[in-house]
Amino acid sequence: MAKKKVMREMDFSTEEKIKNAARVVFQKKGLAAARTRDIAEEAGVNLALLNYYFRSKEKLFEIIMYETLTNFAKGITGIFNDENTTLEEKIGLLVEKYLEMLTNDPNIPMFILSEIRNRPKDLLEKLPAKSVLSNSVAINQFGEMAAGGEFSEKDIPHLLMNLLGLTVFPFVGKPFIMALGGLDELEFNTLMQERKKMIPLWMKTMMSVK
Amino acid sequence: MAKKKVMREMDFSTEEKIKNAARVVFQKKGLAAARTRDIAEEAGVNLALLNYYFRSKEKLFEIIMYETLTNFAKGITGIFNDENTTLEEKIGLLVEKYLEMLTNDPNIPMFILSEIRNRPKDLLEKLPAKSVLSNSVAINQFGEMAAGGEFSEKDIPHLLMNLLGLTVFPFVGKPFIMALGGLDELEFNTLMQERKKMIPLWMKTMMSVK
DNA sequence: GGTAAATTTATACAAATGATTAAAAAATTT
DNA sequence: AAATTTTTTAATCATTTGTATAAATTTACC
């Protein structure tokens, strides 16, 4: 079995090379379309090493998916549970953070959502921040604003969906949007940067529509 | 080879049964994860009949994808090129139509987008309404409003993305959203019905933020 | 009602693919 | 430096999966 301490002064250990390659290939193509041989090639490594270090393609996938989900959720819970920021500030921070993350890693949302489609039970159980979200400071702040009459209590799920949709959807539909708008990579990324300022404004106005 | 005229008074011809099953399975699981045996079973039909009526899994997939894309795009171009409606009316009609369609067929957006991810070139060429959209009446109306100072010309792509995101994203993230919100099917669908009225209002306010 | 064409079935094949194994090579320990 | 352990390689296996084929069955036609 593999031992971490054995790592020599290579750029990356074989185990790391495989994990990084698996992340790339899985996130780009999804579990079903990803071939173990694709991953081995991407890693520049013998095929049998995948099974040597990770018992199976499934195990390797689970590791990548777990890390991806955890990393993705980490940002939300941190920001949404800060007692010292207003809701408006939280939205700004969240949008800023995720637009930045997704500009660098645009495949993540599609990866997560399309795998959830294929194995909803499996993955949604492992979802961190399920009850965490509903008890978050941010949700309470939404509730307070609703109580204050800014908008209806019934609108809260909609506003959350909108925040998510406005931020994440462009990346889910990236190839579609780029083709439809005749955009290149740079133009798309520029739009995403612009949204850092715009989404918070839009959210603010949507939270005032009665 | 198959001949249409041979159809007896069955509920559905074998060819139709296969196509319907293929639509269900492909839209639910995607091309890579869909097995020809899944489709045959869903259709209640011998496996070899898939290749008898449609030469290969790929051919069958292309038919389903083409029909799905065409049907999906049909609604947009019709509404967006009507000379006799205002932009506000167009948005209302579009949102109404697509929320209705997607409530009945929630897998379509994820199906289209995830297959585009896997074969961007193939599918995006076949995309109807690529140049159609940019020359549409609706886009001109957006331009007029921008000229009138309601919002900036630079905001138009954003507003289009927002319209798409607010309408389509909930379906792309449906399992995720249902789990996070603790919603059942009925509650989710109720939210989608509510959005028929809300999205046009939100769009209206977003088109006034300067 | 018999014959030809079509549909359907059972079976099997071939390629792709995840996984295994035994031997070789490299690294570590003694 | 020898021995032991770890890592890597090449080759192969077993299953899955898309597809083909030949026989059986059903339908259409005269």
Short mmCIF file of C-alpha atoms (C1' of nucleotides) in Angstrom, two decimals:
data_model
loop_
_atom_site.label_atom_id
_atom_site.label_comp_id
_atom_site.label_asym_id
_atom_site.label_seq_id
_atom_site.Cartn_x
_atom_site.Cartn_y
_atom_site.Cartn_z
CA MET A 1 0.00 0.00 0.00
CA ALA A 2 0.97 3.61 -0.49
CA LYS A 3 2.69 5.54 2.20
CA LYS A 4 2.80 9.30 2.14
CA LYS A 5 6.24 9.55 3.68
CA VAL A 6 7.76 7.80 0.70
CA MET A 7 7.29 10.86 -1.46
CA ARG A 8 10.51 11.85 -3.06
CA GLU A 9 11.35 15.31 -4.26
CA MET A 10 9.22 14.98 -7.36
CA ASP A 11 6.92 17.75 -8.40
CA PHE A 12 3.97 15.60 -7.41
CA SER A 13 3.65 12.13 -6.05
CA THR A 14 2.01 9.58 -8.30
CA GLU A 15 -1.02 9.59 -6.05
CA GLU A 16 -1.36 13.34 -6.44
CA LYS A 17 -0.86 13.18 -10.18
CA ILE A 18 -3.71 10.68 -10.42
CA LYS A 19 -6.00 12.71 -8.20
CA ASN A 20 -5.35 15.88 -10.13
CA ALA A 21 -5.92 14.12 -13.43
CA ALA A 22 -9.08 12.51 -12.10
CA ARG A 23 -10.38 15.89 -11.00
CA VAL A 24 -9.81 17.34 -14.44
CA VAL A 25 -11.32 14.44 -16.35
CA PHE A 26 -14.27 13.81 -14.04
CA GLN A 27 -15.19 17.48 -13.86
CA LYS A 28 -14.99 17.85 -17.62
CA LYS A 29 -16.73 14.67 -18.74
CA GLY A 30 -18.61 13.29 -15.77
CA LEU A 31 -18.34 9.87 -14.18
CA ALA A 32 -20.05 7.89 -16.94
CA ALA A 33 -18.08 9.34 -19.84
CA ALA A 34 -14.72 9.39 -18.07
CA ARG A 35 -12.50 6.44 -18.92
CA THR A 36 -9.88 5.17 -16.50
CA ARG A 37 -7.53 5.24 -19.44
CA ASP A 38 -8.29 8.95 -19.95
CA ILE A 39 -7.30 9.62 -16.38
CA ALA A 40 -4.15 7.52 -16.57
CA GLU A 41 -3.11 9.31 -19.73
CA GLU A 42 -3.90 12.74 -18.31
CA ALA A 43 -1.79 11.83 -15.29
CA GLY A 44 1.00 10.43 -17.45
CA VAL A 45 0.92 7.22 -15.49
CA ASN A 46 0.38 3.51 -15.98
CA LEU A 47 -3.24 2.45 -15.96
CA ALA A 48 -2.79 -0.12 -13.22
CA LEU A 49 -1.68 2.58 -10.80
CA LEU A 50 -5.20 3.89 -10.54
CA ASN A 51 -6.28 0.65 -8.97
CA TYR A 52 -3.10 0.40 -6.97
CA TYR A 53 -3.62 3.72 -5.23
CA PHE A 54 -7.42 3.91 -5.29
CA ARG A 55 -9.23 0.61 -5.29
CA SER A 56 -11.56 1.41 -8.13
CA LYS A 57 -12.80 4.12 -10.45
CA GLU A 58 -15.79 4.56 -8.15
CA LYS A 59 -13.64 5.10 -5.07
CA LEU A 60 -11.54 7.62 -6.93
CA PHE A 61 -14.66 9.39 -8.10
CA GLU A 62 -16.07 9.55 -4.59
CA ILE A 63 -12.93 11.17 -3.31
CA ILE A 64 -12.99 13.80 -6.04
CA MET A 65 -16.70 14.46 -5.60
CA TYR A 66 -16.40 14.70 -1.84
CA GLU A 67 -13.57 17.20 -2.09
CA THR A 68 -15.41 19.20 -4.74
CA LEU A 69 -18.62 19.38 -2.73
CA THR A 70 -16.83 20.21 0.48
CA ASN A 71 -14.77 22.92 -1.13
CA PHE A 72 -17.82 24.37 -2.85
CA ALA A 73 -19.94 24.42 0.29
CA LYS A 74 -17.15 25.75 2.49
CA GLY A 75 -17.50 29.25 1.11
CA ILE A 76 -21.23 29.47 1.62
CA THR A 77 -21.45 28.39 5.23
CA GLY A 78 -18.58 30.62 6.24
CA ILE A 79 -20.15 33.72 4.78
CA PHE A 80 -23.75 32.87 5.63
CA ASN A 81 -23.02 32.36 9.31
CA ASP A 82 -21.06 35.48 10.02
CA GLU A 83 -22.85 37.36 12.81
CA ASN A 84 -21.05 40.57 12.01
CA THR A 85 -22.18 41.26 8.47
CA THR A 86 -25.48 42.49 7.12
CA LEU A 87 -27.43 40.39 4.63
CA GLU A 88 -26.49 42.85 1.93
CA GLU A 89 -22.83 42.41 2.75
CA LYS A 90 -23.17 38.64 2.77
CA ILE A 91 -24.63 38.67 -0.69
CA GLY A 92 -21.83 40.86 -1.96
CA LEU A 93 -19.16 38.65 -0.44
CA LEU A 94 -20.75 35.46 -1.71
CA VAL A 95 -21.15 36.71 -5.25
CA GLU A 96 -17.62 38.06 -5.32
CA LYS A 97 -16.18 34.84 -3.99
CA TYR A 98 -18.08 32.45 -6.25
CA LEU A 99 -17.71 34.41 -9.43
CA GLU A 100 -14.00 34.44 -8.80
CA MET A 101 -13.87 30.72 -8.01
CA LEU A 102 -16.01 29.74 -10.98
CA THR A 103 -14.17 31.94 -13.43
CA ASN A 104 -11.09 29.87 -12.61
CA ASP A 105 -12.97 26.57 -12.41
CA PRO A 106 -16.05 26.87 -14.59
CA ASN A 107 -16.83 23.16 -14.80
CA ILE A 108 -17.65 22.69 -11.15
CA PRO A 109 -21.37 23.54 -11.15
CA MET A 110 -22.19 21.34 -14.13
CA PHE A 111 -20.11 18.57 -12.63
CA ILE A 112 -21.94 18.67 -9.32
CA LEU A 113 -25.41 19.08 -10.78
CA SER A 114 -25.10 16.46 -13.48
CA GLU A 115 -23.79 13.87 -11.04
CA ILE A 116 -26.59 14.68 -8.62
CA ARG A 117 -28.95 14.03 -11.50
CA ASN A 118 -27.54 10.53 -11.90
CA ARG A 119 -27.32 9.57 -8.26
CA PRO A 120 -29.48 11.97 -6.25
CA LYS A 121 -29.67 9.89 -3.09
CA ASP A 122 -25.99 9.06 -2.83
CA LEU A 123 -24.76 12.58 -3.30
CA LEU A 124 -27.45 14.61 -1.61
CA GLU A 125 -26.96 12.73 1.66
CA LYS A 126 -23.32 13.72 1.65
CA LEU A 127 -24.30 17.32 1.02
CA PRO A 128 -22.89 19.38 3.83
CA ALA A 129 -24.85 22.42 4.84
CA LYS A 130 -28.28 20.94 4.32
CA SER A 131 -29.72 21.78 7.74
CA VAL A 132 -26.79 24.15 8.19
CA LEU A 133 -28.20 26.48 5.59
CA SER A 134 -31.74 26.63 6.96
CA ASN A 135 -30.42 27.56 10.39
CA SER A 136 -27.91 30.05 9.11
CA VAL A 137 -27.60 33.66 10.15
CA ALA A 138 -28.37 34.69 6.59
CA ILE A 139 -31.69 32.88 6.59
CA ASN A 140 -32.60 34.53 9.86
CA GLN A 141 -31.74 37.88 8.35
CA PHE A 142 -33.97 37.11 5.39
CA GLY A 143 -36.70 36.29 7.89
CA GLU A 144 -36.21 39.55 9.73
CA MET A 145 -36.47 41.58 6.53
CA ALA A 146 -39.64 39.70 5.64
CA ALA A 147 -41.02 40.44 9.10
CA GLY A 148 -40.09 44.06 8.51
CA GLY A 149 -42.30 44.04 5.45
CA GLU A 150 -39.63 44.46 2.80
CA PHE A 151 -40.89 41.35 1.06
CA SER A 152 -43.06 38.36 1.81
CA GLU A 153 -41.92 35.35 3.77
CA LYS A 154 -42.97 33.28 0.77
CA ASP A 155 -40.39 35.04 -1.37
CA ILE A 156 -37.36 33.77 0.54
CA PRO A 157 -36.91 30.52 -1.39
CA HIS A 158 -37.31 32.48 -4.61
CA LEU A 159 -34.70 35.01 -3.61
CA LEU A 160 -32.27 32.25 -2.71
CA MET A 161 -32.91 30.54 -6.02
CA ASN A 162 -32.33 33.81 -7.78
CA LEU A 163 -29.07 34.46 -6.02
CA LEU A 164 -27.88 30.99 -6.95
CA GLY A 165 -29.22 31.19 -10.49
CA LEU A 166 -27.80 34.60 -11.29
CA THR A 167 -24.39 33.58 -10.00
CA VAL A 168 -24.09 29.97 -11.04
CA PHE A 169 -26.23 29.61 -14.15
CA PRO A 170 -23.88 31.41 -16.55
CA PHE A 171 -21.26 28.76 -15.83
CA VAL A 172 -23.68 25.88 -16.23
CA GLY A 173 -24.69 27.26 -19.60
CA LYS A 174 -21.29 28.63 -20.51
CA PRO A 175 -20.78 26.91 -23.90
CA PHE A 176 -24.38 27.65 -24.82
CA ILE A 177 -24.10 31.30 -23.81
CA MET A 178 -20.77 31.77 -25.50
CA ALA A 179 -22.10 30.32 -28.74
CA LEU A 180 -25.34 32.28 -28.63
CA GLY A 181 -23.61 35.53 -27.82
CA GLY A 182 -20.63 34.92 -30.09
CA LEU A 183 -18.34 35.42 -27.11
CA ASP A 184 -14.78 34.28 -26.65
CA GLU A 185 -13.30 33.20 -23.33
CA LEU A 186 -12.09 36.65 -22.43
CA GLU A 187 -15.39 38.35 -23.19
CA PHE A 188 -17.23 35.78 -21.14
CA ASN A 189 -14.93 36.25 -18.19
CA THR A 190 -15.31 40.01 -18.46
CA LEU A 191 -19.06 39.61 -18.19
CA MET A 192 -18.59 37.50 -15.10
CA GLN A 193 -16.43 40.18 -13.52
CA GLU A 194 -19.11 42.77 -14.25
CA ARG A 195 -21.64 40.61 -12.48
CA LYS A 196 -19.74 40.92 -9.21
CA LYS A 197 -21.15 44.41 -8.88
CA MET A 198 -24.43 43.89 -10.69
CA ILE A 199 -25.85 40.83 -8.97
CA PRO A 200 -25.85 42.47 -5.53
CA LEU A 201 -27.69 45.46 -7.01
CA TRP A 202 -30.22 43.24 -8.74
CA MET A 203 -30.74 41.26 -5.57
CA LYS A 204 -31.33 44.47 -3.68
CA THR A 205 -34.02 45.59 -6.09
CA MET A 206 -35.67 42.17 -6.12
CA MET A 207 -35.86 42.31 -2.36
CA SER A 208 -37.93 45.48 -2.63
CA VAL A 209 -40.57 44.34 -5.09
CA LYS A 210 -43.88 43.94 -3.34
CA MET B 1 -36.25 -1.78 -43.21
CA ALA B 2 -39.13 -0.16 -41.47
CA LYS B 3 -42.09 1.17 -43.34
CA LYS B 4 -44.44 3.61 -41.72
CA LYS B 5 -47.53 2.43 -43.52
CA VAL B 6 -47.35 -0.97 -41.85
CA MET B 7 -48.50 0.47 -38.55
CA ARG B 8 -51.39 -1.53 -37.19
CA GLU B 9 -53.93 -0.28 -34.74
CA MET B 10 -51.64 -0.65 -31.76
CA ASP B 11 -51.37 2.08 -29.21
CA PHE B 12 -47.92 2.87 -30.51
CA SER B 13 -45.81 1.38 -33.22
CA THR B 14 -42.59 -0.28 -32.13
CA GLU B 15 -40.65 2.55 -33.66
CA GLU B 16 -42.57 5.07 -31.57
CA LYS B 17 -42.19 3.00 -28.43
CA ILE B 18 -38.44 2.98 -28.91
CA LYS B 19 -38.25 6.70 -29.61
CA ASN B 20 -40.33 7.54 -26.58
CA ALA B 21 -38.26 5.27 -24.38
CA ALA B 22 -35.07 6.72 -25.80
CA ARG B 23 -36.29 10.22 -25.04
CA VAL B 24 -37.00 9.29 -21.45
CA VAL B 25 -33.74 7.45 -20.85
CA PHE B 26 -31.47 9.87 -22.71
CA GLN B 27 -33.02 12.91 -21.05
CA LYS B 28 -32.76 11.34 -17.62
CA LYS B 29 -29.27 9.82 -17.80
CA GLY B 30 -27.49 11.39 -20.74
CA LEU B 31 -25.90 9.71 -23.73
CA ALA B 32 -22.88 8.24 -21.94
CA ALA B 33 -24.79 6.69 -19.05
CA ALA B 34 -27.76 5.47 -21.11
CA ARG B 35 -27.54 1.81 -22.05
CA THR B 36 -29.22 0.46 -25.16
CA ARG B 37 -30.56 -2.25 -22.88
CA ASP B 38 -32.12 0.40 -20.64
CA ILE B 39 -33.93 1.84 -23.61
CA ALA B 40 -35.10 -1.54 -24.87
CA GLU B 41 -36.43 -2.40 -21.43
CA GLU B 42 -38.13 0.97 -21.00
CA ALA B 43 -39.77 0.42 -24.38
CA GLY B 44 -40.72 -3.15 -23.53
CA VAL B 45 -39.08 -4.33 -26.70
CA ASN B 46 -36.34 -6.67 -27.84
CA LEU B 47 -32.87 -5.16 -27.79
CA ALA B 48 -32.15 -5.92 -31.44
CA LEU B 49 -35.06 -3.77 -32.52
CA LEU B 50 -33.15 -0.61 -31.64
CA ASN B 51 -30.64 -1.39 -34.34
CA TYR B 52 -33.33 -2.63 -36.68
CA TYR B 53 -35.25 0.65 -36.64
CA PHE B 54 -32.40 3.06 -35.93
CA ARG B 55 -29.00 2.00 -37.15
CA SER B 56 -27.15 2.72 -33.94
CA LYS B 57 -27.40 4.22 -30.49
CA GLU B 58 -25.74 7.35 -31.85
CA LYS B 59 -28.29 7.76 -34.63
CA LEU B 60 -31.11 7.31 -32.18
CA PHE B 61 -29.54 9.85 -29.88
CA GLU B 62 -29.14 12.37 -32.65
CA ILE B 63 -32.80 12.10 -33.53
CA ILE B 64 -33.85 12.66 -29.93
CA MET B 65 -31.44 15.53 -29.45
CA TYR B 66 -32.48 17.20 -32.67
CA GLU B 67 -36.15 16.99 -31.76
CA THR B 68 -35.46 18.23 -28.25
CA LEU B 69 -33.43 21.22 -29.43
CA THR B 70 -35.87 22.12 -32.14
CA ASN B 71 -38.84 21.92 -29.84
CA PHE B 72 -37.05 23.93 -27.18
CA ALA B 73 -35.99 26.68 -29.56
CA LYS B 74 -39.33 26.84 -31.32
CA GLY B 75 -40.97 28.72 -28.47
CA ILE B 76 -38.28 31.37 -28.19
CA THR B 77 -38.08 32.43 -31.82
CA GLY B 78 -41.83 32.60 -32.15
CA ILE B 79 -42.25 34.91 -29.21
CA PHE B 80 -39.09 36.94 -29.73
CA ASN B 81 -39.95 37.83 -33.32
CA ASP B 82 -43.52 38.98 -32.85
CA GLU B 83 -43.76 42.58 -34.15
CA ASN B 84 -46.98 43.19 -32.27
CA THR B 85 -45.90 42.73 -28.69
CA THR B 86 -43.85 44.89 -26.39
CA LEU B 87 -40.66 43.59 -24.85
CA GLU B 88 -42.42 43.40 -21.52
CA GLU B 89 -45.13 41.25 -23.05
CA LYS B 90 -42.58 39.03 -24.72
CA ILE B 91 -40.87 38.37 -21.43
CA GLY B 92 -44.17 37.51 -19.79
CA LEU B 93 -45.14 35.12 -22.57
CA LEU B 94 -41.75 33.46 -22.65
CA VAL B 95 -41.60 32.91 -18.92
CA GLU B 96 -45.15 31.58 -18.84
CA LYS B 97 -44.51 29.21 -21.69
CA TYR B 98 -41.20 27.82 -20.50
CA LEU B 99 -42.15 27.43 -16.87
CA GLU B 100 -45.14 25.46 -18.04
CA MET B 101 -43.11 23.33 -20.42
CA LEU B 102 -40.34 22.65 -17.93
CA THR B 103 -42.70 21.84 -15.10
CA ASN B 104 -43.96 19.00 -17.26
CA ASP B 105 -40.53 18.09 -18.61
CA PRO B 106 -37.97 19.18 -16.06
CA ASN B 107 -35.06 17.17 -17.40
CA ILE B 108 -34.75 19.01 -20.69
CA PRO B 109 -32.39 21.83 -19.70
CA MET B 110 -29.92 19.56 -17.94
CA PHE B 111 -30.09 17.16 -20.86
CA ILE B 112 -29.28 19.83 -23.42
CA LEU B 113 -26.60 21.56 -21.38
CA SER B 114 -24.80 18.43 -20.25
CA GLU B 115 -24.65 17.04 -23.78
CA ILE B 116 -23.37 20.37 -25.06
CA ARG B 117 -20.66 20.07 -22.45
CA ASN B 118 -19.58 16.74 -23.92
CA ARG B 119 -19.76 17.63 -27.59
CA PRO B 120 -19.89 21.41 -27.89
CA LYS B 121 -19.03 21.60 -31.56
CA ASP B 122 -21.42 18.96 -32.79
CA LEU B 123 -24.42 20.31 -30.98
CA LEU B 124 -23.86 24.03 -31.09
CA GLU B 125 -23.67 23.97 -34.87
CA LYS B 126 -27.07 22.40 -35.02
CA LEU B 127 -28.39 25.05 -32.68
CA PRO B 128 -31.23 26.79 -34.42
CA ALA B 129 -31.73 30.43 -33.57
CA LYS B 130 -28.09 31.33 -33.26
CA SER B 131 -28.06 34.30 -35.62
CA VAL B 132 -31.84 34.29 -35.42
CA LEU B 133 -31.72 35.48 -31.86
CA SER B 134 -29.32 38.34 -32.39
CA ASN B 135 -31.48 39.72 -35.21
CA SER B 136 -34.75 39.22 -33.37
CA VAL B 137 -37.35 41.85 -32.69
CA ALA B 138 -36.79 41.38 -28.98
CA ILE B 139 -33.10 42.21 -29.24
CA ASN B 140 -33.95 45.33 -31.20
CA GLN B 141 -36.41 46.30 -28.51
CA PHE B 142 -33.71 45.81 -25.90
CA GLY B 143 -31.51 48.09 -27.99
CA GLU B 144 -34.21 50.74 -28.21
CA MET B 145 -34.70 50.77 -24.46
CA ALA B 146 -30.96 51.07 -23.99
CA ALA B 147 -30.93 53.96 -26.45
CA GLY B 148 -33.76 55.48 -24.44
CA GLY B 149 -31.52 55.44 -21.39
CA GLU B 150 -33.40 52.85 -19.35
CA PHE B 151 -30.23 50.83 -19.02
CA SER B 152 -26.85 50.56 -20.67
CA GLU B 153 -26.21 48.80 -23.94
CA LYS B 154 -23.62 46.75 -22.08
CA ASP B 155 -26.35 45.34 -19.85
CA ILE B 156 -28.22 43.53 -22.60
CA PRO B 157 -26.26 40.26 -22.45
CA HIS B 158 -26.62 40.31 -18.70
CA LEU B 159 -30.34 40.81 -18.86
CA LEU B 160 -30.69 37.93 -21.31
CA MET B 161 -28.61 35.71 -19.09
CA ASN B 162 -30.74 36.71 -16.14
CA LEU B 163 -33.96 35.91 -17.94
CA LEU B 164 -32.60 32.53 -18.89
CA GLY B 165 -31.10 31.88 -15.49
CA LEU B 166 -34.15 32.86 -13.48
CA THR B 167 -36.37 30.70 -15.65
CA VAL B 168 -34.23 27.69 -16.42
CA PHE B 169 -31.84 27.37 -13.51
CA PRO B 170 -34.34 26.01 -10.98
CA PHE B 171 -34.87 23.03 -13.24
CA VAL B 172 -31.18 22.45 -13.80
CA GLY B 173 -30.68 22.45 -10.06
CA LYS B 174 -33.99 20.83 -9.20
CA PRO B 175 -32.77 17.87 -7.12
CA PHE B 176 -30.29 20.12 -5.36
CA ILE B 177 -32.88 22.77 -4.64
CA MET B 178 -35.48 20.27 -3.50
CA ALA B 179 -33.01 18.68 -1.09
CA LEU B 180 -31.72 21.99 0.23
CA GLY B 181 -35.19 23.41 0.71
CA GLY B 182 -36.75 20.17 1.91
CA LEU B 183 -39.31 20.45 -0.85
CA ASP B 184 -41.44 17.73 -2.37
CA GLU B 185 -42.46 17.63 -6.00
CA LEU B 186 -45.69 19.55 -5.42
CA GLU B 187 -44.05 22.31 -3.43
CA PHE B 188 -41.38 22.70 -6.09
CA ASN B 189 -43.95 22.93 -8.85
CA THR B 190 -45.91 25.48 -6.85
CA LEU B 191 -42.81 27.64 -6.62
CA MET B 192 -42.40 27.40 -10.38
CA GLN B 193 -45.97 28.53 -10.90
CA GLU B 194 -45.37 31.51 -8.65
CA ARG B 195 -42.37 32.46 -10.74
CA LYS B 196 -44.57 32.98 -13.78
CA LYS B 197 -45.68 36.25 -12.26
CA MET B 198 -42.53 37.10 -10.35
CA ILE B 199 -39.84 36.75 -12.99
CA PRO B 200 -41.43 39.38 -15.27
CA LEU B 201 -41.58 41.76 -12.31
CA TRP B 202 -37.98 41.10 -11.38
CA MET B 203 -36.90 41.57 -14.97
CA LYS B 204 -38.73 44.86 -15.06
CA THR B 205 -36.93 46.15 -12.00
CA MET B 206 -33.57 44.91 -13.23
CA MET B 207 -34.13 46.83 -16.44
CA SER B 208 -34.41 50.02 -14.42
CA VAL B 209 -31.28 49.78 -12.33
CA LYS B 210 -28.77 52.31 -13.49
"C1'" DG C 1 -54.83 -20.29 -48.17
"C1'" DG C 2 -50.19 -19.86 -49.78
"C1'" DT C 3 -46.25 -16.98 -50.55
"C1'" DA C 4 -43.35 -13.13 -49.87
"C1'" DA C 5 -42.13 -9.41 -47.03
"C1'" DA C 6 -41.91 -7.46 -42.57
"C1'" DT C 7 -41.06 -7.75 -37.91
"C1'" DT C 8 -39.42 -10.00 -33.80
"C1'" DT C 9 -36.62 -13.11 -31.08
"C1'" DA C 10 -32.71 -15.61 -29.30
"C1'" DT C 11 -28.06 -15.92 -29.61
"C1'" DA C 12 -23.62 -14.54 -30.20
"C1'" DC C 13 -19.76 -11.61 -31.48
"C1'" DA C 14 -16.30 -7.90 -31.01
"C1'" DA C 15 -14.72 -3.89 -29.02
"C1'" DA C 16 -14.31 -1.19 -24.98
"C1'" DT C 17 -13.37 -0.91 -20.33
"C1'" DG C 18 -12.54 -1.66 -15.30
"C1'" DA C 19 -9.79 -4.57 -12.82
"C1'" DT C 20 -6.12 -8.15 -11.69
"C1'" DT C 21 -1.69 -10.40 -11.61
"C1'" DA C 22 2.99 -11.60 -11.78
"C1'" DA C 23 7.23 -9.94 -12.76
"C1'" DA C 24 10.47 -6.00 -13.03
"C1'" DA C 25 12.34 -1.85 -11.22
"C1'" DA C 26 13.15 1.40 -7.68
"C1'" DA C 27 13.49 2.78 -3.10
"C1'" DT C 28 14.21 1.82 1.73
"C1'" DT C 29 16.03 -0.57 5.52
"C1'" DT C 30 19.28 -3.26 7.92
"C1'" DA D 1 25.91 -4.26 -0.07
"C1'" DA D 2 22.20 -7.49 0.78
"C1'" DA D 3 17.57 -7.95 1.88
"C1'" DT D 4 13.10 -6.24 2.09
"C1'" DT D 5 9.52 -3.35 0.87
"C1'" DT D 6 7.28 -0.29 -2.22
"C1'" DT D 7 6.22 1.19 -6.73
"C1'" DT D 8 5.74 0.50 -11.63
"C1'" DT D 9 5.07 -2.05 -15.84
"C1'" DA D 10 3.23 -5.20 -19.26
"C1'" DA D 11 0.05 -8.42 -20.14
"C1'" DT D 12 -4.24 -10.47 -19.43
"C1'" DC D 13 -8.87 -11.29 -17.63
"C1'" DA D 14 -13.83 -10.72 -17.08
"C1'" DT D 15 -17.68 -7.97 -17.69
"C1'" DT D 16 -20.30 -4.72 -20.01
"C1'" DT D 17 -22.19 -3.00 -24.02
"C1'" DG D 18 -23.17 -1.85 -28.85
"C1'" DT D 19 -24.09 -4.42 -32.79
"C1'" DA D 20 -24.90 -8.28 -36.07
"C1'" DT D 21 -26.99 -12.59 -37.66
"C1'" DA D 22 -29.91 -16.26 -38.57
"C1'" DA D 23 -33.99 -18.36 -37.43
"C1'" DA D 24 -38.82 -17.84 -36.02
"C1'" DT D 25 -42.98 -15.41 -36.14
"C1'" DT D 26 -46.25 -12.29 -37.82
"C1'" DT D 27 -48.31 -9.54 -41.33
"C1'" DA D 28 -49.46 -8.22 -46.03
"C1'" DC D 29 -50.65 -9.49 -50.58
"C1'" DC D 30 -52.39 -12.26 -54.42
#
